[in-house]
Amino acid sequence: MTTALASIVSASAQVAATRSRLAKRDAIAARLRAAMPDEVPIVVAYLSGEVRQRRLGVGHTALRAARGEAATQASLTLPEVDAALARIAAASGKRSAAERAARLRELFARATDAEQDFLLRLLAGELRQGALEGVMIEAIAAAAALPTADVRRAVMFAGDLGTVARAARAEGASGLARFTIELHRPLQPMLAQSADSVADAMARLGTAALEWKLDGARVQVHKAGDSVSVWSRALNDVTAAVPEVVDAVRARPVRALILDGEAIALAPDGAPQPFQVTMRRFGRRLDVDALRAELPLAVYFFDCLRLDDSALVDRPARERFEALGATLPAALVVPRLVTADTGAAEAFYADALARGHEGVMAKALEAPYEAGGRGAGWLKVKRVRTLDLVVLAAEWGSGRRRGWLSNLHLGARDAASGGFVMLGKTFKGMTDELLRWQTHELLARETARDAYTVHVRPELVVEIAFNDLQASPHYSGGLALRFARVKGYRPDKRADAADTIDTVRALYAAQGARNDVT
């Protein structure tokens, strides 16, 4: 039986109403079990707060205008809504805006009041229910009566929750077994946890591999014969933007490769350029030849996930490092020191900083590649404390900044609720160019405003450097940043990859422990 939109609206409310991870999982699993196999990817998307169409071309004004008199009885089905959104996304040409608005009004006219509210928040990117990827993976496993680890592994290889959910629902274990590491299909990158210091990292890992931590653009490169593709951290195809990377990997005398690394723009003296400079190579409309001459990219690889017919993701890091070193010239491999000596590690860290890099990565030699996870086998050590936070609102500037959105309201992600917890404001660290850019981007995401402040959809991630955390009664999380300043926006990150309030609380607890000692 076709799934009614009303049942998803009800499940969404149920998920949002509880802080229990188990209750969220069970509510989503019940919907997945009740859905037809072809509907499962839609259920996964909607209960994750997303739509399957990447770009609808519908702004907040059109969304607000679409909401009118509601239907008295629920009649919409999930396939009907998905098809309607597909038609809206496909509209093109001179009258496409009017066509999208008309089709949106038609969809909303068939929705009840509760369904209109759900659709409005879903399409605006504001449907926050606490159904993050980890909960969804557990729900998919529960719905199909499969081990969570098997579902997580399939998602790692497929890079798409909906595809895995449909296979699990329709085919069970045999469906999941089809997902494996494949050339030209990117897998989610492994992420790192933070360490307070090199000594902390070494104490946690023992003998470890220390690597430069580069402030560049993460790249995953696939080679099959002469065919090379390059994928960003967000799994977007960026092959056309990075011909230097393509050429470097295509020249390797192996049939098949999957490599993980960082592309970074270097100054003439070899010093790393700021992250924002590197990201100029990844814009939408590029004169690649001109940019290549102006901002040549270097690439440093730090992991090998496949070599010829051998998938290496489950192999210990030391074996993957050996494969990397045997396959690539030293100039393409990130500098690395394997040691158990904290003094040697500290010296390596100091050298990385002196060369202009962010710090170091410390990696456990026996750890597998935990794609999509923030594994304890990878620890990052930075000199300056930074957090990746989400812009929730911005205040209009005054004086020289009049007419620009300047003072940012910053929030950490709340993994339990799916919302964001404000940690403070900052107007520091912004150039005129950045002020112009962020004013344009924030106004495009406006949800409401008053005389001083523009509230926005929580989509833009910004890297914030700060000196300390302090207790604060002014914010709901009880903490505030001290001396916060903008280091740069992170267009490679989505809001669901921002740092969490739990991470911030752990930093504050560690800060208190250090203060007690000193």
C-alpha positions in Angstrom: 0.0 0.0 0.0 1.3 3.4 -1.0 2.7 5.5 1.9 0.7 8.6 2.8 2.6 11.8 3.4 0.5 12.2 6.6 2.2 9.1 8.1 5.7 10.7 7.6 4.5 13.9 9.1 3.3 12.0 12.2 6.6 10.1 12.4 8.6 13.3 12.1 6.7 14.8 15.0 7.3 11.6 17.0 11.0 11.7 16.3 11.3 15.4 17.1 9.3 15.0 20.4 11.8 12.6 22.0 15.5 12.9 23.0 15.8 9.1 23.3 18.0 7.8 20.5 16.3 4.4 20.8 12.8 5.9 20.5 13.9 7.9 17.4 15.3 4.7 15.9 12.2 2.7 16.5 9.9 5.4 15.1 11.9 5.6 11.9 12.2 1.9 11.6 8.5 1.4 11.8 8.0 3.8 8.9 10.7 2.0 6.9 9.1 -1.4 7.5 5.6 -0.1 6.4 6.9 1.6 3.2 7.1 -0.1 -0.2 10.7 -0.7 -1.3 10.7 2.1 -3.9 9.4 4.5 -1.3 12.1 3.7 1.2 14.6 6.3 -0.2 12.0 9.0 0.1 11.2 8.0 3.7 14.9 8.1 4.5 15.3 11.5 2.9 12.3 13.2 4.4 13.0 11.8 7.9 16.6 13.1 7.6 15.2 16.5 6.8 16.2 16.4 3.1 14.6 16.1 -0.3 16.0 13.9 -3.1 16.2 16.8 -5.6 19.5 18.6 -5.0 18.3 22.0 -6.3 14.7 23.0 -6.4 15.3 26.6 -7.4 12.7 27.7 -4.8 13.5 30.5 -2.3 11.8 31.5 1.0 9.6 34.1 -0.6 8.1 31.5 -3.0 7.7 29.0 -0.2 5.8 31.5 2.0 3.6 32.5 -0.9 2.8 28.9 -1.7 1.1 28.3 1.7 -2.5 29.1 1.4 -5.8 27.5 2.3 -5.1 23.9 3.5 -7.0 20.8 2.4 -9.4 19.4 4.9 -8.5 15.7 4.4 -5.1 14.1 3.8 -4.7 12.7 0.3 -1.0 13.2 -0.7 1.2 10.1 -1.0 5.0 10.1 -0.9 5.5 9.2 -4.6 3.2 12.1 -5.5 5.2 14.6 -3.5 8.5 13.3 -4.8 7.2 13.5 -8.4 5.9 17.0 -7.8 9.2 18.1 -6.5 11.0 16.5 -9.4 8.8 18.5 -11.8 9.6 21.7 -9.9 13.3 21.0 -10.0 13.2 20.3 -13.7 11.5 23.5 -14.7 13.8 25.6 -16.9 13.6 28.5 -19.3 12.5 32.1 -19.1 9.3 31.4 -17.2 10.7 28.7 -15.0 10.4 30.7 -11.8 6.7 31.3 -12.4 6.3 27.6 -13.4 8.0 26.4 -10.2 5.8 28.8 -8.1 2.6 27.5 -9.7 3.5 23.9 -9.2 4.5 24.6 -5.6 1.1 26.2 -5.0 -0.6 23.2 -6.6 1.2 20.8 -4.2 0.5 22.9 -1.1 -3.2 23.2 -2.1 -3.5 19.4 -1.7 -1.8 19.4 1.7 -3.5 19.6 5.1 -2.3 22.3 7.5 0.1 19.9 9.3 1.4 18.7 5.9 1.9 22.3 4.7 3.9 23.0 7.8 6.0 19.9 7.3 6.6 20.7 3.6 7.5 24.3 4.3 10.2 23.3 6.9 11.4 20.4 4.7 11.9 22.5 1.6 13.4 25.4 3.6 16.0 23.1 5.2 14.6 23.7 8.7 13.2 20.3 9.5 15.4 19.4 12.5 14.3 16.3 14.3 17.5 14.8 15.6 17.4 12.0 13.0 21.1 12.3 12.1 22.9 9.7 10.0 23.9 7.5 12.9 20.3 7.2 14.1 19.1 6.6 10.5 21.7 3.8 10.0 20.5 2.1 13.2 16.8 2.5 12.0 17.6 1.0 8.6 19.3 -2.0 10.4 16.4 -2.4 12.8 13.8 -2.3 10.0 15.6 -5.0 8.0 16.7 -7.0 11.1 20.3 -6.7 10.0 23.5 -5.9 12.0 24.1 -2.2 12.3 27.7 -2.7 11.4 26.7 -4.3 8.1 24.5 -1.3 7.2 27.2 1.2 8.2 29.7 -0.6 6.0 27.3 -0.6 3.0 26.7 3.2 3.5 30.4 3.7 3.7 30.8 2.2 0.2 27.6 3.5 -1.4 27.8 7.0 0.0 24.0 7.2 0.0 21.6 6.2 2.8 18.5 5.8 0.6 20.2 3.4 -1.8 21.4 1.2 1.1 18.0 1.4 2.8 16.1 0.2 -0.3 18.5 -2.7 -0.8 18.3 -3.7 2.9 14.5 -3.5 2.8 14.1 -5.4 -0.5 16.9 -7.9 -0.4 18.2 -8.2 3.1 21.8 -9.3 3.8 22.4 -10.2 0.1 21.4 -6.7 -0.9 24.0 -5.2 1.4 26.6 -7.6 0.2 26.5 -5.9 -3.2 28.0 -2.8 -1.8 31.8 -2.8 -1.9 34.6 -0.4 -2.7 34.3 0.4 -6.4 36.3 2.6 -8.8 34.7 5.9 -9.7 32.2 5.6 -6.9 33.4 7.7 -4.0 33.2 6.5 -0.4 32.8 8.8 2.6 36.1 10.1 4.0 37.4 9.0 7.4 37.4 11.9 9.9 39.6 12.6 12.9 39.0 13.3 16.6 40.9 16.1 18.4 43.7 15.8 20.8 44.8 18.5 23.3 48.4 18.2 22.5 51.1 16.0 20.9 51.7 14.4 24.3 48.0 13.7 24.6 47.9 12.1 21.2 51.0 9.9 21.9 49.6 8.8 25.2 46.4 7.7 23.6 48.0 5.9 20.6 51.5 4.8 21.7 53.6 4.2 18.6 51.9 6.4 15.9 52.4 7.9 12.5 52.7 11.7 12.6 51.8 13.6 9.5 51.6 17.2 8.5 48.0 18.5 8.9 47.5 20.5 5.7 44.8 23.3 5.5 43.8 22.3 2.0 41.0 20.7 0.2 40.3 17.0 0.8 40.5 15.0 -2.4 39.7 11.3 -3.1 41.2 10.2 -6.4 40.1 7.1 -8.4 42.2 5.6 -11.2 41.1 2.9 -13.6 43.6 2.5 -16.4 43.9 6.0 -17.9 40.5 7.2 -16.5 41.0 9.4 -13.4 38.3 11.0 -11.3 38.6 13.3 -8.3 36.0 13.8 -5.6 35.7 16.4 -2.8 35.2 15.9 0.9 31.4 16.3 0.2 31.7 13.6 -2.6 31.2 16.1 -5.4 33.0 15.4 -8.7 35.8 18.1 -9.0 37.9 16.4 -11.7 37.7 19.2 -14.1 39.0 21.7 -11.6 42.2 19.9 -10.7 44.1 18.8 -13.8 47.4 18.7 -11.8 46.0 16.0 -9.5 44.6 14.1 -12.5 47.9 14.2 -14.3 49.9 13.1 -11.2 47.8 10.0 -10.6 47.3 9.1 -14.2 51.1 8.8 -14.6 51.4 6.0 -12.0 52.1 2.6 -13.5 49.2 0.7 -11.8 45.9 -0.4 -13.2 43.7 0.7 -10.3 44.0 3.1 -7.4 41.9 4.9 -4.8 43.8 7.5 -2.9 42.9 9.9 -0.1 44.8 13.2 0.3 44.8 17.0 0.3 45.2 19.5 -2.5 46.7 22.8 -1.5 47.8 25.9 -3.2 51.4 26.8 -2.4 53.1 30.2 -2.6 56.2 30.6 -4.8 58.4 29.9 -1.7 56.6 26.6 -1.0 54.6 28.0 1.9 50.9 26.9 2.1 48.3 29.4 1.0 45.3 30.0 3.2 42.4 27.6 2.8 40.2 30.2 1.1 42.9 30.7 -1.5 43.0 27.0 -2.3 39.2 26.9 -2.5 39.3 29.4 -5.4 40.3 26.4 -7.5 37.0 24.7 -6.8 34.5 27.4 -7.8 31.5 26.8 -10.0 32.6 28.8 -13.1 36.2 28.4 -13.6 38.8 29.4 -16.2 40.9 26.4 -15.1 43.9 27.2 -17.3 44.2 30.8 -16.0 43.7 29.7 -12.4 46.2 26.8 -12.8 48.8 29.4 -13.9 47.9 31.7 -11.1 47.3 29.2 -8.3 49.0 25.9 -9.1 48.0 23.0 -6.8 50.2 20.6 -5.0 48.7 17.3 -3.8 49.8 15.2 -0.9 48.3 11.7 -0.4 48.1 10.1 3.0 46.1 6.9 2.4 45.7 4.2 -0.2 42.2 2.5 -0.1 42.6 0.3 -3.2 45.6 -0.9 -5.2 44.9 -2.9 -8.3 42.5 -5.7 -7.3 43.1 -5.3 -3.5 40.7 -3.3 -1.4 42.7 -2.0 1.6 40.1 -0.2 3.8 40.0 -3.1 6.3 43.8 -3.5 6.4 45.8 -1.9 9.2 47.1 1.7 8.5 50.7 0.5 8.3 49.9 -1.8 5.4 48.0 1.0 3.6 51.0 3.3 4.2 53.4 0.7 2.7 51.1 0.4 -0.4 51.1 4.2 -0.7 54.9 4.5 -0.5 55.4 1.7 -3.0 53.0 3.3 -5.5 53.7 7.0 -5.3 56.9 9.1 -5.4 57.9 10.8 -2.2 56.9 14.2 -3.6 53.2 13.0 -3.7 53.2 11.5 -0.1 52.5 13.7 2.9 55.7 13.8 5.2 55.3 11.2 7.9 57.2 10.1 11.0 56.5 6.8 12.8 57.6 7.0 16.4 56.8 6.2 20.0 59.0 9.0 21.2 57.0 12.0 22.4 60.1 14.3 22.1 60.5 13.3 18.4 56.8 13.8 17.8 57.0 17.3 19.4 59.9 18.2 17.1 57.9 17.0 14.1 55.0 19.1 15.2 57.1 22.2 15.7 58.6 21.7 12.2 55.1 21.4 10.6 54.1 24.7 12.3 57.3 26.4 11.2 56.5 25.5 7.6 53.1 27.1 8.0 50.9 24.1 8.4 48.0 23.7 10.8 49.6 21.1 13.0 49.9 17.3 12.8 47.7 14.2 12.4 48.6 11.3 14.7 47.4 7.9 13.4 47.3 4.5 15.0 49.3 2.0 12.9 46.8 -0.9 13.4 43.6 1.1 12.6 41.4 0.3 9.6 40.0 3.1 7.4 36.7 4.0 9.1 35.0 5.7 6.2 32.4 8.2 7.3 33.4 7.9 10.9 35.4 10.1 13.3 37.6 7.3 14.4 39.7 7.2 17.5 42.6 6.0 15.3 43.0 9.4 13.9 43.8 12.4 16.1 44.4 16.0 15.0 46.6 18.4 16.9 46.4 22.1 16.1 48.2 25.0 17.6 45.1 27.4 17.5 41.9 26.2 18.9 39.2 26.2 16.2 35.6 25.0 15.9 33.5 24.5 12.7 30.3 26.3 13.7 27.1 27.3 11.9 25.9 30.8 11.2 22.5 31.2 12.7 22.0 35.0 12.2 24.0 38.2 11.5 23.7 41.8 12.6 24.0 44.8 10.3 27.3 46.6 10.6 27.8 50.2 11.5 30.4 52.9 10.5 32.6 51.5 7.8 30.6 48.3 7.7 27.3 49.9 7.3 25.2 48.1 4.7 27.0 44.8 5.3 26.0 41.9 7.6 28.9 41.8 10.0 28.3 40.4 13.5 27.8 36.6 13.2 25.7 34.6 15.6 27.5 31.2 15.9 26.0 27.9 16.9 27.3 24.4 17.6 25.3 21.4 16.4 23.1 19.6 19.0 23.3 15.9 18.0 20.4 15.0 20.3 17.9 17.5 19.0 19.2 18.1 15.5 19.2 21.9 16.3 22.0 24.3 17.1 23.2 25.9 20.4 24.4 29.4 20.2 27.9 30.0 21.6 28.4 33.7 20.9 29.0 36.3 18.3 32.0 37.7 16.4 32.7 40.4 13.8 36.5 39.9 13.9 38.7 38.5 11.2 36.7 39.7 8.2 38.1 41.4 5.1 35.9 43.7 2.9 35.7 40.9 0.4 34.5 38.4 2.9 31.9 40.9 4.2 30.5 41.4 0.7 30.4 37.7 0.1 28.8 36.7 3.4 26.2 39.5 3.1 25.1 38.1 -0.3 25.1 34.5 0.9 23.3 35.2 4.2 20.6 37.3 2.6 20.0 34.4 0.2 19.2 32.3 3.2 17.1 34.8 5.2 14.2 33.4 7.2 13.3 36.5 9.3 14.6 39.9 10.4 14.2 42.8 12.7 15.7 46.2 12.7 19.2 44.9 13.5 19.4 41.2 12.8 18.8 38.9 9.8 18.1 35.3 10.8 19.1 32.7 8.3 18.8 29.0 7.5 21.6 27.2 9.4 23.6 26.1 6.3 26.9 28.0 6.2 29.8 26.5 8.2 32.5 28.8 9.3 35.8 28.0 11.0 36.2 30.0 14.2 39.5 30.5 16.0 39.2 31.3 19.7 41.3 31.6 22.8 39.1 30.1 25.5 35.7 29.0 26.6 33.9 30.6 29.5 30.7 29.8 31.4 27.8 32.1 30.3 24.3 32.5 31.5 23.4 34.3 28.3 23.3 31.2 26.1 21.3 28.0 26.4 24.4 25.8 26.3 25.9 27.7 29.2 29.1 28.4 27.4 30.5 31.2 25.3 33.6 31.7 23.1 36.3 34.2 24.2 38.1 36.2 21.6 36.4 34.5 18.7 37.5 35.4 15.2 36.6 34.2 11.7 39.3 32.0 10.2 37.3 31.3 7.0 34.1 29.7 5.7 34.1 26.0 4.9 32.2 25.5 1.7 33.3 21.9 1.7 31.3 21.2 4.9 27.6 20.8 5.4 25.9 21.9 8.6 25.5 18.3 9.8 29.3 18.0 9.8 29.8 21.0 12.1 31.2 20.6 15.6 28.8 19.5 18.3 27.9 21.1 21.6 29.2 17.9 23.3 32.6 18.6 21.7 32.5 22.1 23.0 31.6 20.9 26.5 34.5 18.4 26.4 36.9 21.2 25.5 35.6 23.3 28.4 36.0 20.4 30.8 39.6 19.8 29.5 40.3 23.5 29.8 39.1 23.4 33.4 41.3 20.4 34.2 44.4 22.2 32.8 43.6 25.4 34.8 43.3 23.3 37.9 46.8 21.9 37.3 48.4 25.2 36.5 
